[in-house]
Short mmCIF file of C-alpha atoms in Angstrom, two decimals:
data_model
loop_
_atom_site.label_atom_id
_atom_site.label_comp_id
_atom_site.label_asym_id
_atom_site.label_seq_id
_atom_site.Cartn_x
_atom_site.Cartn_y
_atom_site.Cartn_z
CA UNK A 99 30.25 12.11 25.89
CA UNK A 100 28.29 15.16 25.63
CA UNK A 101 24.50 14.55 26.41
CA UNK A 102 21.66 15.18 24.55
CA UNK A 103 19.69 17.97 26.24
CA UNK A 104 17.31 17.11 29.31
CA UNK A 105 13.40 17.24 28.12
CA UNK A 106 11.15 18.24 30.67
CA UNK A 107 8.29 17.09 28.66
CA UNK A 108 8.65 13.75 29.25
CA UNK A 109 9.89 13.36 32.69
CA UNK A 110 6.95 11.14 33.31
CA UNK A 111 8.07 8.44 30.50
CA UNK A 112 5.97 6.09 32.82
CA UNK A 113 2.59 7.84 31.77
CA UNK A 114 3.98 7.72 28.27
CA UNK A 115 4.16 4.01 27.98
CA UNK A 116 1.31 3.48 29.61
CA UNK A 117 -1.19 5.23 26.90
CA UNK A 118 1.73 4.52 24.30
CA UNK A 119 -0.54 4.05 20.74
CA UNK A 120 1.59 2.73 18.46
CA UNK A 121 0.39 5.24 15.91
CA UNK A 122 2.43 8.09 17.83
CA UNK A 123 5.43 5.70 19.86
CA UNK A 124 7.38 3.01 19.11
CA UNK A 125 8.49 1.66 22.94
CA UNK A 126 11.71 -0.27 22.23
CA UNK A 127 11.94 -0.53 26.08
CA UNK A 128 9.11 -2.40 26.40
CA UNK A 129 9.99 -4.67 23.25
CA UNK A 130 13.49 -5.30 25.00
CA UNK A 131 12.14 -6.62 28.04
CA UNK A 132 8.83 -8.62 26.36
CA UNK A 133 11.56 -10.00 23.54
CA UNK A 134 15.11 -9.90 25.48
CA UNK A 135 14.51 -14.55 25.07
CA UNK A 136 13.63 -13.78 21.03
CA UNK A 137 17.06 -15.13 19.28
CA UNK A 138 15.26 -12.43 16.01
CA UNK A 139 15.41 -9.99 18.72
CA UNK A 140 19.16 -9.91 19.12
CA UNK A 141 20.00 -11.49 15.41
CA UNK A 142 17.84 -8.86 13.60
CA UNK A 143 17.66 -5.44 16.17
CA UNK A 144 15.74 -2.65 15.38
CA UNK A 145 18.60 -0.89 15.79
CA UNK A 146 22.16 -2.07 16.15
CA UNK A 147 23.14 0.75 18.55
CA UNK A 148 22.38 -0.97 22.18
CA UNK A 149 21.60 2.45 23.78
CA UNK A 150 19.15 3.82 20.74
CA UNK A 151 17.58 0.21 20.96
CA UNK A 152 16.43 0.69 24.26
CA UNK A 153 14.66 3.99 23.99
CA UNK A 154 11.11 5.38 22.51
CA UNK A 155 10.66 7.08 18.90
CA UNK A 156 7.79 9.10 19.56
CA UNK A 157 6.16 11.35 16.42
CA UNK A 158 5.99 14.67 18.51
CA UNK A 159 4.41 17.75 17.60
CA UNK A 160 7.02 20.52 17.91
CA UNK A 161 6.65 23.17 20.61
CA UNK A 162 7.52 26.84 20.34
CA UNK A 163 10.35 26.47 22.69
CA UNK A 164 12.36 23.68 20.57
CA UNK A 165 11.66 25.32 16.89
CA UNK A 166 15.18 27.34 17.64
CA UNK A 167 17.03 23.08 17.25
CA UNK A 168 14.89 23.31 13.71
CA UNK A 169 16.56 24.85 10.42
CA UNK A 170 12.66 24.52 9.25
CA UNK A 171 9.39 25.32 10.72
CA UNK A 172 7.76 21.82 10.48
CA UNK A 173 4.62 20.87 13.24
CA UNK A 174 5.84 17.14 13.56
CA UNK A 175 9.22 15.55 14.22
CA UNK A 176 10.77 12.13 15.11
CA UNK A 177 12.17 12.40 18.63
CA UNK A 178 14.16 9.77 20.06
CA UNK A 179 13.65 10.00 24.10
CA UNK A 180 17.01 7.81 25.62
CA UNK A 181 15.65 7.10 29.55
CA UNK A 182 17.79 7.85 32.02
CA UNK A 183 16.99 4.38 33.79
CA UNK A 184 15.07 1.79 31.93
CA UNK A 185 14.05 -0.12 35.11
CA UNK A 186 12.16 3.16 36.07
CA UNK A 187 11.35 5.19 33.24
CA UNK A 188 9.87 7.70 35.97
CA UNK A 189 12.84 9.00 36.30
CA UNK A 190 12.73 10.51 32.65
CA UNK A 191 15.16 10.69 30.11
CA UNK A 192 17.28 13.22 27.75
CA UNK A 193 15.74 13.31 24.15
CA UNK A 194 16.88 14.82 20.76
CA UNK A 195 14.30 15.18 17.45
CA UNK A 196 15.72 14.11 14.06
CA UNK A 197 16.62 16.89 12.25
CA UNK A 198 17.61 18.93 14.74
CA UNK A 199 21.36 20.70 14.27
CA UNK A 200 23.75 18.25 15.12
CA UNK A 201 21.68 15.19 15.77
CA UNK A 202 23.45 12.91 14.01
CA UNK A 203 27.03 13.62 16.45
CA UNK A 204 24.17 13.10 19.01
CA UNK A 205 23.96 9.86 17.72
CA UNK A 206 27.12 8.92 17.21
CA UNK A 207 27.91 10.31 20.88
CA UNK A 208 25.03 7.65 22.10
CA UNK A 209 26.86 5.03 20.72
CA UNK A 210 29.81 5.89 22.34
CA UNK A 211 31.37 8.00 19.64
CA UNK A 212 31.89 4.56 17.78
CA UNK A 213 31.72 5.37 13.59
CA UNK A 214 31.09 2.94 11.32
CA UNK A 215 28.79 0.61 9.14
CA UNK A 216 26.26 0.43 12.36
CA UNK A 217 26.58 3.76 13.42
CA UNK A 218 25.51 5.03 9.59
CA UNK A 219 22.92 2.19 9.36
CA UNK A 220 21.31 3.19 12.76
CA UNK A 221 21.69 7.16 11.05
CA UNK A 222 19.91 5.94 7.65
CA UNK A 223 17.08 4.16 9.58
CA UNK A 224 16.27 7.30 11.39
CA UNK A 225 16.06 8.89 8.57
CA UNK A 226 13.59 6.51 7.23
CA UNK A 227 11.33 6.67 10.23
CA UNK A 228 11.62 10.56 9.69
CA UNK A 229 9.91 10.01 6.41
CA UNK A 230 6.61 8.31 7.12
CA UNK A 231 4.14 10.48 9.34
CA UNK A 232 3.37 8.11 11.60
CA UNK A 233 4.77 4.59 13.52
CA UNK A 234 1.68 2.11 13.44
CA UNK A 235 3.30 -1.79 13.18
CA UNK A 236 1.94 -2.14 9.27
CA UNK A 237 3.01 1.33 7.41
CA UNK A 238 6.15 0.50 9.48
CA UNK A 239 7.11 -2.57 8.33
CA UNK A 240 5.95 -1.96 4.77
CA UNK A 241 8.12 1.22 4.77
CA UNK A 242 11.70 -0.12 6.15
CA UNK A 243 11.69 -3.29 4.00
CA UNK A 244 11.54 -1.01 1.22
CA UNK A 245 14.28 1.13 2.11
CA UNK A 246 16.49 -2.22 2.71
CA UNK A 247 16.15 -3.04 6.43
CA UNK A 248 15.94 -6.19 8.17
CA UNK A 249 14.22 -6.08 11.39
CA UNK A 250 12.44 -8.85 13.71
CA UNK A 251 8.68 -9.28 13.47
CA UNK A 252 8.58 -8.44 17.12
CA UNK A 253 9.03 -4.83 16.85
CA UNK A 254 6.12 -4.81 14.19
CA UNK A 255 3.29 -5.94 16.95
CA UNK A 256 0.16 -3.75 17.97
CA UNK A 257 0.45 -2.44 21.07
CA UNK A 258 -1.51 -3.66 24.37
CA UNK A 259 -3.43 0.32 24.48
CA UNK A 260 -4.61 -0.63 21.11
CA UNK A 261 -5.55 -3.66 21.16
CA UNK A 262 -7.59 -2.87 24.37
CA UNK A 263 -9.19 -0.15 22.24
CA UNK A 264 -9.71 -2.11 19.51
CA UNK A 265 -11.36 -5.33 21.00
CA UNK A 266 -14.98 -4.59 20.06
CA UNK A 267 -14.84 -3.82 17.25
CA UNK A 268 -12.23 -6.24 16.09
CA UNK A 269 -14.65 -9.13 17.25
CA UNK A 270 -17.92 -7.30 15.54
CA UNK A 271 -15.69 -7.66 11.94
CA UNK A 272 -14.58 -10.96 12.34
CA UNK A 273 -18.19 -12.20 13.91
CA UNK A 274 -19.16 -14.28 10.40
CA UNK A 275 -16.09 -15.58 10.04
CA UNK A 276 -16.15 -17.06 13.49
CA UNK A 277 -19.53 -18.63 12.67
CA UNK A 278 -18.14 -19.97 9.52
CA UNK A 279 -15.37 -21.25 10.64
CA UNK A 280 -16.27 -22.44 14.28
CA UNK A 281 -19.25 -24.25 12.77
CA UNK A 282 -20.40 -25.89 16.37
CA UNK A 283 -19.96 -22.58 18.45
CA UNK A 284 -23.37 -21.75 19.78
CA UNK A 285 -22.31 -18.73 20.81
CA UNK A 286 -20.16 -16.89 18.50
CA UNK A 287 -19.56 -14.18 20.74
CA UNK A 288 -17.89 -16.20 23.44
CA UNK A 289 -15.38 -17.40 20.71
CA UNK A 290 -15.02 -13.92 19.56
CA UNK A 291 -13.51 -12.50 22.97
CA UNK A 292 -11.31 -15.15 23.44
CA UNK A 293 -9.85 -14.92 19.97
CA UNK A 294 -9.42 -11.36 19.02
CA UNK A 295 -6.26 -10.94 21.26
CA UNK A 296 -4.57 -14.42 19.90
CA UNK A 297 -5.58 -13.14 16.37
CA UNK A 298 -3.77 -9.73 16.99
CA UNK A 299 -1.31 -10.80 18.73
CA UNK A 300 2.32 -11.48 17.22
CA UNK A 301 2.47 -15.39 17.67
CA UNK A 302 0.51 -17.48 15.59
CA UNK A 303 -0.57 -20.09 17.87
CA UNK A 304 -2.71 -23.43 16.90
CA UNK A 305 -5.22 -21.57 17.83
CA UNK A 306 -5.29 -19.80 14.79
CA UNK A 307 -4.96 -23.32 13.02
CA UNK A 308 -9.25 -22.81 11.61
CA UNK A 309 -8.82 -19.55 10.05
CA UNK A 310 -5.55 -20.74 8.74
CA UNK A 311 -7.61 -23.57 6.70
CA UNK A 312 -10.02 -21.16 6.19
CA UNK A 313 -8.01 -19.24 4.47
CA UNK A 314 -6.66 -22.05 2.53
CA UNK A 315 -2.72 -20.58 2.99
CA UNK A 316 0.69 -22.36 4.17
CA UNK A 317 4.21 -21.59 5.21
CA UNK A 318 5.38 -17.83 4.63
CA UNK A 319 2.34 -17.15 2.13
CA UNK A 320 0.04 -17.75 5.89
CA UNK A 321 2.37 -15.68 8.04
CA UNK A 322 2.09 -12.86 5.61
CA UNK A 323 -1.74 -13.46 4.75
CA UNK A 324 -2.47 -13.27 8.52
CA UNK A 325 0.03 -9.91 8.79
CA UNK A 326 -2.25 -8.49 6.33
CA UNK A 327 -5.38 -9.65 7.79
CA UNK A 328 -4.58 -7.79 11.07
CA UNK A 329 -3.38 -4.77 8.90
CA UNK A 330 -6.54 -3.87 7.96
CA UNK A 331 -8.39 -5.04 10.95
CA UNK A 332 -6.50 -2.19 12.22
CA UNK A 333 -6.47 0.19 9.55
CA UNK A 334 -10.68 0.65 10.39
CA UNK A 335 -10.02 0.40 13.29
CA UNK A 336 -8.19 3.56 13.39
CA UNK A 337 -10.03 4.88 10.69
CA UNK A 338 -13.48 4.58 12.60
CA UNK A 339 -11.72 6.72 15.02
CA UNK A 340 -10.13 9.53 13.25
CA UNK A 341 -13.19 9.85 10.91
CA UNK A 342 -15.07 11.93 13.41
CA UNK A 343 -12.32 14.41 14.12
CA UNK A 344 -11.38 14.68 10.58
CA UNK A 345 -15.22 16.03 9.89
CA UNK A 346 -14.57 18.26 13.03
CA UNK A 347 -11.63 19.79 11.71
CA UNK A 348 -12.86 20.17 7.86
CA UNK A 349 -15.80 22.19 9.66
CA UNK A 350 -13.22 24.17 11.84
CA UNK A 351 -11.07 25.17 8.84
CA UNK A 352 -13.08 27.21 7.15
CA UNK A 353 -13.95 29.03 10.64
CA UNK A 354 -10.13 29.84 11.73
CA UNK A 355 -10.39 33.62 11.88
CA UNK A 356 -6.93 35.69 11.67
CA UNK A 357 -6.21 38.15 13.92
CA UNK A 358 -4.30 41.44 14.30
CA UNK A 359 -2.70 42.92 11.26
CA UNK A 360 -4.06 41.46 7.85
CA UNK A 361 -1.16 41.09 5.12
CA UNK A 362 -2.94 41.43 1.90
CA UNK A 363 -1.05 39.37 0.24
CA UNK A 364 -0.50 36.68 2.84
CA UNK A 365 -4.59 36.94 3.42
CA UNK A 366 -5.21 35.54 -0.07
CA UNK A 367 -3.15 33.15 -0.20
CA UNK A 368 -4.40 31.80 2.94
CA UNK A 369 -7.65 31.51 1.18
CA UNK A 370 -6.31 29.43 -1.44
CA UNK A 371 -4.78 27.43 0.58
CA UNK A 372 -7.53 26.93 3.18
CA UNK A 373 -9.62 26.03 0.25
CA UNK A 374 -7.08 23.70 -1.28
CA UNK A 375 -6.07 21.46 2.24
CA UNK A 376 -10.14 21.27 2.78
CA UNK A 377 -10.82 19.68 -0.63
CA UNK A 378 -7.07 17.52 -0.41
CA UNK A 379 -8.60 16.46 3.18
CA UNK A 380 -12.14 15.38 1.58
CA UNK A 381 -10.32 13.53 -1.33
CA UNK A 382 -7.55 11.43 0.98
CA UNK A 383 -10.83 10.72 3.02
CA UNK A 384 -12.61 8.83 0.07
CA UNK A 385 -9.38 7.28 -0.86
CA UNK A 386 -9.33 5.69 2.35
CA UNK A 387 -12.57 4.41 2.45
CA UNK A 388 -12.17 3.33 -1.27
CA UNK A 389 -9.89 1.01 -0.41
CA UNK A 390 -11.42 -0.73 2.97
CA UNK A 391 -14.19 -1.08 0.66
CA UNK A 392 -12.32 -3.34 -1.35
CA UNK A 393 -10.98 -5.03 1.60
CA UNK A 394 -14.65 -5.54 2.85
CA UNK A 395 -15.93 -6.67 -0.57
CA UNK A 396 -13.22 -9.78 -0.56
CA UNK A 397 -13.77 -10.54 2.95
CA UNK A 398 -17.68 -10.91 2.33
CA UNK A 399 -16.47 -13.17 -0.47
CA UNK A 400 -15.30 -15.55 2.13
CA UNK A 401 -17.76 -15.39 4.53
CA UNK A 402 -21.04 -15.13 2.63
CA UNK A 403 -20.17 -15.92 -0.61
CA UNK A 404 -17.68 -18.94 0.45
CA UNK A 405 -14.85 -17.66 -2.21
CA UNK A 406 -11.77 -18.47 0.01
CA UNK A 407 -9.47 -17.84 -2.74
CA UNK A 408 -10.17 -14.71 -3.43
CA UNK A 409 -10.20 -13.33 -0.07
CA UNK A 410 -6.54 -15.14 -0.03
CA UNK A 411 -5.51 -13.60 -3.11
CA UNK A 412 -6.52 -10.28 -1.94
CA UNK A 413 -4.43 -10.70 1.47
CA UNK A 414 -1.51 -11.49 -0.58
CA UNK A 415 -1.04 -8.54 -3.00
CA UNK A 416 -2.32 -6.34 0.36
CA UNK A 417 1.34 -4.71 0.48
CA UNK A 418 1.00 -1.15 -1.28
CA UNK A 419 -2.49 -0.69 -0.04
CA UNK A 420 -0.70 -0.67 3.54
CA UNK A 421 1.53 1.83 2.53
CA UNK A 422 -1.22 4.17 1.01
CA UNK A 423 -3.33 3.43 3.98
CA UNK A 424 -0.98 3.88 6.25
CA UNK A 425 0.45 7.49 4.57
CA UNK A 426 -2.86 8.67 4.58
CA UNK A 427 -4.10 8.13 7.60
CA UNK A 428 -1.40 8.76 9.40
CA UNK A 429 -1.57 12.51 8.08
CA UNK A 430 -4.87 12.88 8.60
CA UNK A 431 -4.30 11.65 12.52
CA UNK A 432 -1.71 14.29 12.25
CA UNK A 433 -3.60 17.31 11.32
CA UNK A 434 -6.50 16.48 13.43
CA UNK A 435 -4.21 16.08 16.40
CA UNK A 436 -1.77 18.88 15.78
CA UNK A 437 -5.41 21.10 15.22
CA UNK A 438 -6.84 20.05 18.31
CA UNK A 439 -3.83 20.77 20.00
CA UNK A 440 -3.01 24.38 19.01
CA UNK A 441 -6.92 25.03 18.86
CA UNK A 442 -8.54 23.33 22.17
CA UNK A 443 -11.72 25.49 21.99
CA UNK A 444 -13.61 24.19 18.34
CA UNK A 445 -16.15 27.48 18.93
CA UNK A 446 -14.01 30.01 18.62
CA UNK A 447 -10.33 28.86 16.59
CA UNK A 448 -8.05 32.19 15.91
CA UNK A 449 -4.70 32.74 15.35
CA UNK A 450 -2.69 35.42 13.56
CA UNK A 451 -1.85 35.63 10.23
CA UNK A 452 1.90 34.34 10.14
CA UNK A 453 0.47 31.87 12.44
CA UNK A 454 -2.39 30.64 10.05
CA UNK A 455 -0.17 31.42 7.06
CA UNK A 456 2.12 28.45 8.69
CA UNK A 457 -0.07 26.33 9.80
CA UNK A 458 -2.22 25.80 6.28
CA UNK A 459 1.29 25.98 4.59
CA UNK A 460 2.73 22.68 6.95
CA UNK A 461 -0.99 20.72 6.65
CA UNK A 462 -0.92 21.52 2.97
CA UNK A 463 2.62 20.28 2.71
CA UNK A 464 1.73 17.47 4.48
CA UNK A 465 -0.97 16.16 2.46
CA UNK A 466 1.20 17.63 -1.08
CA UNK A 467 3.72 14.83 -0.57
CA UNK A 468 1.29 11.82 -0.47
CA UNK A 469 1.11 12.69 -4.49
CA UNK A 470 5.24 11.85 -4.53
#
């Protein structure tokens, strides 16, 4: 079998799944040893490919040195990082990004040059990963079911880096409804830290048996309501903290000065498009917020205006808002990440012109398709 090429980048893959956010990496190493007693996680695998199911699918931003594997001259890819050991992922790992030339005999060659209904299934689904810019549990989801794929709920869970980082302010949100529903807790607080992690976690537990009669749900219609619940729990989550490096880098935009030689032609339209991606940013931003605001309108209707139903039916029909959420933001974490990246020092940003010229052109791309 001819290997994938060794990655030096990641021969740490230790460090990697330690500060995994599942925003950026989807760890199916870790899922295979938390799940490996889950009869879903063998009956429904994220991928049917045994090796490919026990590596990470990271959302990389694409060095100079690997642009020569691209036919095109995206930032971001989808590589697939197969550990050498999976006991010891310090030992590293050989990696290949989707799109590269040839990554699909790569595949196949994982699989142990096996062709077939799983092989092309396995193929299709990185595909689909390929499309969405970015691997958080609720776009995820949302985005494979569409495109036909049956996967176990335990690949769809928020990671333990996240939910770490999102514990405050999980249990600030969810503060009224904890006095609502825990109508004897004298302090609210107390309830709030023990809950947050049961509430986010993938098992609903009796726990979760007051906030399921709060919400007034049953069955699959609870299981989904709750899905959706944490969705955009976690959607402002994330958005609280991408919202101050998006206003860094719509100040930083206008700033990037070009160096060297000055291509007339290439000079204006890197105005236009400078001007274009800065007013696309500003308008994806108040989409975003548009939208937890109606999330935070029908949750105030069930905890201070006691409308139960309508927070329920709201939960329900939550589906496409996931996807635009999850599009959106996951650009804008992108852009600001990919920016921050190639320009470390915010004082002073300066490339040269075929440099700007492709940068604008990918962001701008970027933010073009979410109108597709």
């Amino acid at each position: 079998m001819r290997e994938p090429a060794a990655d030096r980048s990641v021969r740490n893959l230790g460090v990697l799944q330690r500060t995994a956010s599942t925003s950026r990496v989807l760890n199916l190493v870790e899922i295979g040893g938390a799940k490996k007693g889950d009869p879903e996680y063998h009956s429904q695998p994220f991928f049917t490919t045994p090796y490919l199911n026990q590596s990470l699918v990271v959302k990389h931003i694409v060095r100079s040195d690997e642009r020569y594997v691209l036919d095109d001259q995206r930032q971001t890819a989808t590589k697939v990082i197969l550990p050498f050991e999976r006991s010891d992922l310090r030992m590293g790992g050989r990696s290949f990004l989707v799109g590269q030339r040839g990554w699909r005999n790569i595949v196949r060659e994982a699989g142990g040059g096996a062709e077939g209904s799983n092989i092309d299934r396995d193929i299709r689904l990185l595909t689909a990963l390929d499309e969405i810019p970015s691997l958080d549990p609720f776009l995820l989801r949302e985005h494979l079911s569409r495109r036909g794929f049956t996967i176990a709920g335990c690949y769809f869970a928020i990671s333990d880096a996240d939910l770490a980082r999102m514990h405050d302010f999980v249990a600030s949100e969810i503060d009224d409804l904890i006095r609502l529903t825990f109508a004897d807790a004298s302090d609210s607080s107390s309830y709030a830290d023990k809950l947050v992690r049961v509430l986010l976690s993938p098992e609903i537990t009796e726990q979760l048996e007051p906030f399921r009669i709060a919400l007034r749900l049953e069955g699959e219609d609870y299981k989904e309501g709750l899905f959706s619940w944490k969705g955009f729990l976690y959607y402002k989550w994330l958005f609280s903290e991408l919202r101050p490096k998006l206003v860094d880098v719509l100040r930083e935009i206008p700033l990037l000065r070009v160096t060297g030689h000055k291509d007339p032609d290439l000079m204006v339209h890197i105005e236009r498009t400078r001007r274009r991606l800065v007013e696309a940013l500003e308008a994806k931003r108040r989409e975003i917020a548009d939208v937890l605001d109606v999330y935070d309108r029908a949750f105030a209707d069930l905890t201070k205006n006691g409308k139960p139903l309508a927070f329920q039916s709201f939960l329900l029909r939550a589906s496409d808002m996931f996807l635009m959420l999850g599009e959106r933001i996951g650009v804008i974490s992108h852009i600001t990440t990919a920016w921050r990246y190639r320009f470390p020092d915010a004082r002073s940003p300066a490339a040269s012109v075929e440099e700007v010229f492709d940068i604008l052109k990918d962001f701008d791309h970027l933010v073009s398709s979410l109108e597709k």
